[in-house]
mmCIF file of C-alpha atoms and ligand atoms in Angstrom:
data_model
loop_
_atom_site.group_PDB
_atom_site.id
_atom_site.type_symbol
_atom_site.label_atom_id
_atom_site.label_comp_id
_atom_site.label_asym_id
_atom_site.label_seq_id
_atom_site.Cartn_x
_atom_site.Cartn_y
_atom_site.Cartn_z
ATOM 1 C CA UNK A 1 0.079 0.027 0.126
ATOM 2 C CA UNK A 2 1.394 3.107 -0.622
ATOM 3 C CA UNK A 3 0.251 6.309 1.898
ATOM 4 C CA UNK A 4 0.816 9.857 0.833
ATOM 5 C CA UNK A 5 0.847 12.784 2.922
ATOM 6 C CA UNK A 6 0.330 16.521 1.803
ATOM 7 C CA UNK A 7 1.514 18.464 4.551
ATOM 8 C CA UNK A 8 4.166 21.404 5.473
ATOM 9 C CA UNK A 9 5.370 19.200 8.204
ATOM 10 C CA UNK A 10 6.846 16.416 6.617
ATOM 11 C CA UNK A 11 9.019 16.065 10.016
ATOM 12 C CA UNK A 12 6.566 15.306 11.802
ATOM 13 C CA UNK A 13 5.392 12.078 10.112
ATOM 14 C CA UNK A 14 8.279 11.127 9.619
ATOM 15 C CA UNK A 15 9.663 11.249 13.106
ATOM 16 C CA UNK A 16 6.248 9.394 14.389
ATOM 17 C CA UNK A 17 5.954 6.718 11.780
ATOM 18 C CA UNK A 18 9.756 5.568 11.617
ATOM 19 C CA UNK A 19 9.799 3.339 14.746
ATOM 20 C CA UNK A 20 8.361 0.134 15.968
ATOM 21 C CA UNK A 21 5.407 -1.686 14.226
ATOM 22 C CA UNK A 22 4.831 1.295 11.106
ATOM 23 C CA UNK A 23 8.721 1.464 10.894
ATOM 24 C CA UNK A 24 9.202 -2.360 10.151
ATOM 25 C CA UNK A 25 6.281 -2.738 8.538
ATOM 26 C CA UNK A 26 7.919 0.427 5.850
ATOM 27 C CA UNK A 27 11.284 -1.145 5.987
ATOM 28 C CA UNK A 28 9.519 -4.381 4.920
ATOM 29 C CA UNK A 29 8.023 -2.816 2.068
ATOM 30 C CA UNK A 30 4.673 -3.689 2.844
ATOM 31 C CA UNK A 31 3.997 0.312 3.479
ATOM 32 C CA UNK A 32 5.404 3.054 1.387
ATOM 33 C CA UNK A 33 5.363 6.329 3.211
ATOM 34 C CA UNK A 34 5.780 9.955 1.310
ATOM 35 C CA UNK A 35 5.260 13.286 2.151
ATOM 36 C CA UNK A 36 4.842 16.153 -0.485
ATOM 37 C CA UNK A 37 4.824 19.432 1.109
ATOM 38 C CA UNK A 38 2.513 22.388 -0.478
ATOM 39 C CA UNK A 39 5.381 24.635 -0.591
ATOM 40 C CA UNK A 40 6.244 22.622 -3.560
ATOM 41 C CA UNK A 41 3.404 23.872 -5.785
ATOM 42 C CA UNK A 42 4.229 27.892 -4.904
ATOM 43 C CA UNK A 43 5.393 30.341 -6.803
ATOM 44 C CA UNK A 44 6.342 33.617 -4.964
ATOM 45 C CA UNK A 45 10.520 33.247 -3.578
ATOM 46 C CA UNK A 46 8.951 33.251 0.070
ATOM 47 C CA UNK A 47 6.996 29.958 -0.908
ATOM 48 C CA UNK A 48 3.662 31.096 0.243
ATOM 49 C CA UNK A 49 1.792 28.755 1.558
ATOM 50 C CA UNK A 50 -1.035 30.670 3.671
ATOM 51 C CA UNK A 51 -3.047 34.148 4.259
ATOM 52 C CA UNK A 52 -5.509 35.672 5.769
ATOM 53 C CA UNK A 53 -9.229 34.866 5.415
ATOM 54 C CA UNK A 54 -11.355 36.934 3.657
ATOM 55 C CA UNK A 55 -13.728 38.653 6.378
ATOM 56 C CA UNK A 56 -11.779 38.680 9.238
ATOM 57 C CA UNK A 57 -11.146 36.258 11.737
ATOM 58 C CA UNK A 58 -7.939 34.994 13.744
ATOM 59 C CA UNK A 59 -5.043 33.422 11.881
ATOM 60 C CA UNK A 60 -4.192 32.035 8.472
ATOM 61 C CA UNK A 61 -5.174 29.554 6.097
ATOM 62 C CA UNK A 62 -3.684 27.240 3.869
ATOM 63 C CA UNK A 63 -4.299 28.397 0.374
ATOM 64 C CA UNK A 64 -6.139 26.439 -1.854
ATOM 65 C CA UNK A 65 -3.760 26.373 -5.030
ATOM 66 C CA UNK A 66 -0.771 24.636 -3.675
ATOM 67 C CA UNK A 67 -2.847 21.818 -2.058
ATOM 68 C CA UNK A 68 -4.723 21.296 -5.424
ATOM 69 C CA UNK A 69 -1.320 21.018 -7.294
ATOM 70 C CA UNK A 70 0.004 18.826 -4.557
ATOM 71 C CA UNK A 71 -2.973 16.126 -5.184
ATOM 72 C CA UNK A 72 -3.054 16.492 -9.038
ATOM 73 C CA UNK A 73 0.585 15.260 -8.889
ATOM 74 C CA UNK A 74 -0.168 12.437 -6.612
ATOM 75 C CA UNK A 75 -3.460 11.101 -7.724
ATOM 76 C CA UNK A 76 -3.961 8.393 -9.849
ATOM 77 C CA UNK A 77 -6.764 6.161 -10.606
ATOM 78 C CA UNK A 78 -6.687 4.079 -8.054
ATOM 79 C CA UNK A 79 -6.367 7.082 -5.402
ATOM 80 C CA UNK A 80 -8.535 7.850 -2.301
ATOM 81 C CA UNK A 81 -7.625 11.695 -1.569
ATOM 82 C CA UNK A 82 -8.768 11.934 2.215
ATOM 83 C CA UNK A 83 -8.639 15.613 4.252
ATOM 84 C CA UNK A 84 -7.854 15.414 8.066
ATOM 85 C CA UNK A 85 -10.880 17.963 9.127
ATOM 86 C CA UNK A 86 -13.090 18.234 12.515
ATOM 87 C CA UNK A 87 -16.205 17.991 10.309
ATOM 88 C CA UNK A 88 -15.388 14.692 8.938
ATOM 89 C CA UNK A 89 -16.494 11.162 9.551
ATOM 90 C CA UNK A 90 -15.113 10.235 12.829
ATOM 91 C CA UNK A 91 -11.856 7.854 13.012
ATOM 92 C CA UNK A 92 -12.131 4.142 13.970
ATOM 93 C CA UNK A 93 -11.477 1.045 13.443
ATOM 94 C CA UNK A 94 -14.250 0.196 10.766
ATOM 95 C CA UNK A 95 -13.000 2.915 8.650
ATOM 96 C CA UNK A 96 -9.738 2.022 9.566
ATOM 97 C CA UNK A 97 -10.362 -1.495 7.644
ATOM 98 C CA UNK A 98 -12.290 0.196 4.858
ATOM 99 C CA UNK A 99 -8.875 2.708 4.364
ATOM 100 C CA UNK A 100 -6.480 -0.304 4.867
ATOM 101 C CA UNK A 101 -7.695 -2.037 1.228
ATOM 102 C CA UNK A 102 -6.872 1.178 -0.725
ATOM 103 C CA UNK A 103 -3.942 0.744 -3.003
ATOM 104 C CA UNK A 104 -3.418 4.490 -2.785
ATOM 105 C CA UNK A 105 -4.303 7.134 0.014
ATOM 106 C CA UNK A 106 -3.473 10.641 -0.175
ATOM 107 C CA UNK A 107 -3.929 12.506 3.308
ATOM 108 C CA UNK A 108 -4.160 16.331 3.161
ATOM 109 C CA UNK A 109 -2.997 17.654 6.351
ATOM 110 C CA UNK A 110 -4.927 20.848 6.850
ATOM 111 C CA UNK A 111 -2.530 23.428 9.671
ATOM 112 C CA UNK A 112 -3.069 26.960 11.306
ATOM 113 C CA UNK A 113 -6.559 27.876 11.021
ATOM 114 C CA UNK A 114 -7.563 25.323 8.286
ATOM 115 C CA UNK A 115 -7.934 25.391 4.747
ATOM 116 C CA UNK A 116 -9.588 27.664 2.269
ATOM 117 C CA UNK A 117 -12.739 25.753 1.582
ATOM 118 C CA UNK A 118 -12.658 25.654 -1.942
ATOM 119 C CA UNK A 119 -10.592 22.684 -1.686
ATOM 120 C CA UNK A 120 -12.818 20.287 -0.368
ATOM 121 C CA UNK A 121 -14.856 19.455 -3.471
ATOM 122 C CA UNK A 122 -11.090 18.121 -4.347
ATOM 123 C CA UNK A 123 -11.131 15.384 -1.785
ATOM 124 C CA UNK A 124 -12.972 12.322 -1.814
ATOM 125 C CA UNK A 125 -13.013 12.070 1.911
ATOM 126 C CA UNK A 126 -12.925 14.449 5.218
ATOM 127 C CA UNK A 127 -12.249 12.502 8.737
ATOM 128 C CA UNK A 128 -12.095 13.565 11.995
ATOM 129 C CA UNK A 129 -10.179 12.025 15.006
ATOM 130 C CA UNK A 130 -12.856 13.266 17.385
ATOM 131 C CA UNK A 131 -14.906 16.179 18.659
ATOM 132 C CA UNK A 132 -11.556 18.166 19.717
ATOM 133 C CA UNK A 133 -9.007 20.674 17.668
ATOM 134 C CA UNK A 134 -5.595 19.568 16.958
ATOM 135 C CA UNK A 135 -2.834 22.176 15.856
ATOM 136 C CA UNK A 136 -3.073 20.195 12.240
ATOM 137 C CA UNK A 137 -3.717 17.443 10.706
ATOM 138 C CA UNK A 138 -0.219 15.696 10.852
ATOM 139 C CA UNK A 139 -0.934 14.119 13.750
ATOM 140 C CA UNK A 140 -4.181 12.883 12.422
ATOM 141 C CA UNK A 141 -2.534 11.370 9.670
ATOM 142 C CA UNK A 142 -0.185 9.429 11.534
ATOM 143 C CA UNK A 143 -2.647 7.831 14.139
ATOM 144 C CA UNK A 144 -4.767 6.837 11.055
ATOM 145 C CA UNK A 145 -1.371 5.489 9.275
ATOM 146 C CA UNK A 146 -0.207 3.351 12.234
ATOM 147 C CA UNK A 147 -3.999 2.070 12.231
ATOM 148 C CA UNK A 148 -4.063 1.351 9.239
ATOM 149 C CA UNK A 149 -0.441 -0.453 8.740
ATOM 150 C CA UNK A 150 -1.230 -2.748 11.948
ATOM 151 C CA UNK A 151 -4.141 -4.254 9.535
ATOM 152 C CA UNK A 152 -1.765 -5.122 6.473
ATOM 153 C CA UNK A 153 -0.730 -8.610 5.784
ATOM 154 C CA UNK A 154 2.738 -8.924 6.891
ATOM 155 C CA UNK A 155 2.870 -6.108 9.318
ATOM 156 C CA UNK A 156 2.807 -9.007 12.202
ATOM 157 C CA UNK A 157 4.570 -12.178 12.196
ATOM 158 C CA UNK A 158 2.340 -13.936 13.078
ATOM 159 C CA UNK A 159 -1.252 -13.851 11.828
ATOM 160 C CA UNK A 160 -4.377 -13.089 13.733
ATOM 161 C CA UNK A 161 -2.965 -10.826 15.911
ATOM 162 C CA UNK A 162 -5.379 -8.016 15.057
ATOM 163 C CA UNK A 163 -8.240 -10.283 14.969
ATOM 164 C CA UNK A 164 -8.284 -10.328 19.285
ATOM 165 C CA UNK A 165 -8.052 -6.946 19.593
ATOM 166 C CA UNK A 166 -10.602 -4.553 20.915
ATOM 167 C CA UNK A 167 -13.407 -3.847 18.581
ATOM 168 C CA UNK A 168 -13.294 -7.110 16.564
ATOM 169 C CA UNK A 169 -16.689 -8.425 16.656
ATOM 170 C CA UNK A 170 -17.836 -5.098 18.859
ATOM 171 C CA UNK A 171 -16.235 -6.362 21.778
ATOM 172 C CA UNK A 172 -13.124 -4.509 23.775
ATOM 173 C CA UNK A 173 -10.032 -7.018 24.565
ATOM 174 C CA UNK A 174 -10.277 -9.412 27.439
ATOM 175 C CA UNK A 175 -7.746 -8.770 30.121
ATOM 176 C CA UNK A 176 -4.382 -10.086 29.725
ATOM 177 C CA UNK A 177 -1.366 -11.091 32.072
ATOM 178 C CA UNK A 178 2.410 -11.997 31.560
ATOM 179 C CA UNK A 179 4.726 -12.808 34.306
ATOM 180 C CA UNK A 180 5.372 -13.570 37.152
ATOM 181 C CA UNK A 181 2.237 -16.030 38.273
ATOM 182 C CA UNK A 182 1.467 -13.888 41.419
ATOM 183 C CA UNK A 183 2.406 -10.246 41.181
ATOM 184 C CA UNK A 184 2.045 -8.386 44.496
ATOM 185 C CA UNK A 185 -0.241 -10.437 45.874
ATOM 186 C CA UNK A 186 -2.390 -10.868 42.483
ATOM 187 C CA UNK A 187 -2.748 -14.216 40.842
ATOM 188 C CA UNK A 188 -3.330 -14.686 37.027
ATOM 189 C CA UNK A 189 -6.548 -16.462 36.637
ATOM 190 C CA UNK A 190 -6.170 -20.279 36.656
ATOM 191 C CA UNK A 191 -7.979 -21.173 33.580
ATOM 192 C CA UNK A 192 -5.001 -18.688 31.655
ATOM 193 C CA UNK A 193 -2.467 -21.670 32.773
ATOM 194 C CA UNK A 194 -4.516 -24.612 32.360
ATOM 195 C CA UNK A 195 -3.219 -24.846 29.045
ATOM 196 C CA UNK A 196 -7.051 -25.690 28.006
ATOM 197 C CA UNK A 197 -7.223 -23.932 24.526
ATOM 198 C CA UNK A 198 -11.148 -24.009 24.203
ATOM 199 C CA UNK A 199 -11.457 -23.465 28.245
ATOM 200 C CA UNK A 200 -9.201 -20.280 27.398
ATOM 201 C CA UNK A 201 -11.027 -18.719 24.175
ATOM 202 C CA UNK A 202 -14.582 -19.344 26.388
ATOM 203 C CA UNK A 203 -13.191 -17.333 29.521
ATOM 204 C CA UNK A 204 -11.537 -14.617 27.140
ATOM 205 C CA UNK A 205 -14.915 -14.326 25.199
ATOM 206 C CA UNK A 206 -16.943 -14.152 28.519
ATOM 207 C CA UNK A 207 -14.839 -11.264 30.016
ATOM 208 C CA UNK A 208 -14.871 -9.403 26.519
ATOM 209 C CA UNK A 209 -18.380 -9.378 26.913
ATOM 210 C CA UNK A 210 -18.178 -7.791 30.347
ATOM 211 C CA UNK A 211 -15.638 -5.452 29.975
ATOM 212 C CA UNK A 212 -17.449 -4.260 26.837
ATOM 213 C CA UNK A 213 -20.545 -3.989 29.090
ATOM 214 C CA UNK A 214 -19.014 -2.159 31.650
ATOM 215 C CA UNK A 215 -16.749 0.117 29.537
ATOM 216 C CA UNK A 216 -19.128 0.506 25.943
ATOM 217 C CA UNK A 217 -22.181 -0.694 26.066
ATOM 218 C CA UNK A 218 -22.740 1.478 22.697
ATOM 219 C CA UNK A 219 -20.672 -1.345 21.098
ATOM 220 C CA UNK A 220 -22.764 -3.672 22.112
ATOM 221 C CA UNK A 221 -25.940 -1.844 21.156
ATOM 222 C CA UNK A 222 -24.810 -0.732 17.924
ATOM 223 C CA UNK A 223 -23.776 -4.085 17.087
ATOM 224 C CA UNK A 224 -26.586 -5.837 14.647
ATOM 225 C CA UNK A 225 -25.253 -9.182 15.674
ATOM 226 C CA UNK A 226 -22.028 -9.428 18.535
ATOM 227 C CA UNK A 227 -19.989 -12.063 17.955
ATOM 228 C CA UNK A 228 -20.663 -15.069 19.897
ATOM 229 C CA UNK A 229 -18.079 -17.725 19.322
ATOM 230 C CA UNK A 230 -19.199 -20.947 18.804
ATOM 231 C CA UNK A 231 -17.191 -22.584 22.052
ATOM 232 C CA UNK A 232 -19.274 -19.799 24.092
ATOM 233 C CA UNK A 233 -22.900 -20.870 22.254
ATOM 234 C CA UNK A 234 -22.560 -24.349 23.464
ATOM 235 C CA UNK A 235 -21.862 -23.720 26.649
ATOM 236 C CA UNK A 236 -24.725 -21.476 26.976
ATOM 237 C CA UNK A 237 -27.091 -23.961 25.776
ATOM 238 C CA UNK A 238 -25.755 -26.627 28.020
ATOM 239 C CA UNK A 239 -26.299 -23.983 30.681
ATOM 240 C CA UNK A 240 -29.898 -23.436 29.736
HETATM 241 C C1 SAM B 1 -6.327 24.124 14.278
HETATM 242 S S1 SAM B 1 -7.112 22.983 12.837
HETATM 243 C C2 SAM B 1 -8.784 24.132 12.371
HETATM 244 C C3 SAM B 1 -9.513 24.117 13.104
HETATM 245 C C4 SAM B 1 -11.108 24.738 12.343
HETATM 246 N N1 SAM B 1 -10.574 26.147 12.627
HETATM 247 C C5 SAM B 1 -12.186 24.274 13.244
HETATM 248 O O1 SAM B 1 -12.377 25.463 14.123
HETATM 249 O O2 SAM B 1 -12.828 23.447 12.758
HETATM 250 C C6 SAM B 1 -6.077 22.709 12.058
HETATM 251 C C7 SAM B 1 -6.317 21.716 11.151
HETATM 252 O O3 SAM B 1 -5.646 20.231 11.603
HETATM 253 C C8 SAM B 1 -6.391 19.512 11.529
HETATM 254 N N2 SAM B 1 -7.575 18.973 12.209
HETATM 255 C C9 SAM B 1 -8.020 19.872 14.006
HETATM 256 N N3 SAM B 1 -9.098 18.990 14.597
HETATM 257 C C10 SAM B 1 -8.492 17.758 14.185
HETATM 258 C C11 SAM B 1 -9.700 16.532 14.148
HETATM 259 N N4 SAM B 1 -10.034 16.367 15.582
HETATM 260 N N5 SAM B 1 -9.642 15.833 13.317
HETATM 261 C C12 SAM B 1 -8.572 15.446 12.066
HETATM 262 N N6 SAM B 1 -8.121 16.372 11.865
HETATM 263 C C13 SAM B 1 -8.005 17.586 12.723
HETATM 264 C C14 SAM B 1 -7.613 20.409 10.316
HETATM 265 O O4 SAM B 1 -6.680 19.269 8.923
HETATM 266 C C15 SAM B 1 -7.087 21.527 10.097
HETATM 267 O O5 SAM B 1 -8.088 22.146 9.322
#
């Protein structure tokens, strides 16, 4: 997958996404990441990309033309152009999965007080990270790229890492434990030590349901069909 980020602050992207899982995925060629500055598409000697808003108001806006030219330079038939924007569709795992299937993403980062509104028709989708205001779209782009990279085949050595994570099947993840078996008097649940994978799976699923009910009941309410695994269903039938 190729992801291009249009930003005047390319170092923010590069610094955030050169280590850990994303850094390794880039080295392995699973994700190709590029940044392109709108400054490259200016014609004045100061490479001006921002200007004051018409009608007054605080701060500066990114000018439409450098963004337009940057998009035009990068866009191919397979591209999806995404604008980071507080008014956009809120980013979540479902959207991450949709975007992860695209061959080429172009993420446009607003900055300062935003962008000249005439650029919006040039983008395919506006995406927000949530109901708060960030300084620029760069951090939003980094979050999206991180979530999308995790979903690419080959990012993790073992398959299935992401399939048991929170938001899969509208559930949060079950609690997890590592060594030592007893930490400050607190024991790891015995079921996790007994080596019976069916029982462990059933326990994890039950825990995930309880945790989701407690922390995010909306996930269950919004789910048309929360995933109930076979092993769990059998147990429920037996209990009846
Ligand atoms: C300081 S913000 C501009 C906010 C704008 N004046 C408003 O009130 O909606 C600058 C840029 O950061 C990005 N941004 C800010 N908050 C965001 C959010 N919640 N999600 C995605 N991008 C955001 C957008 O690209 C935005 O154009």
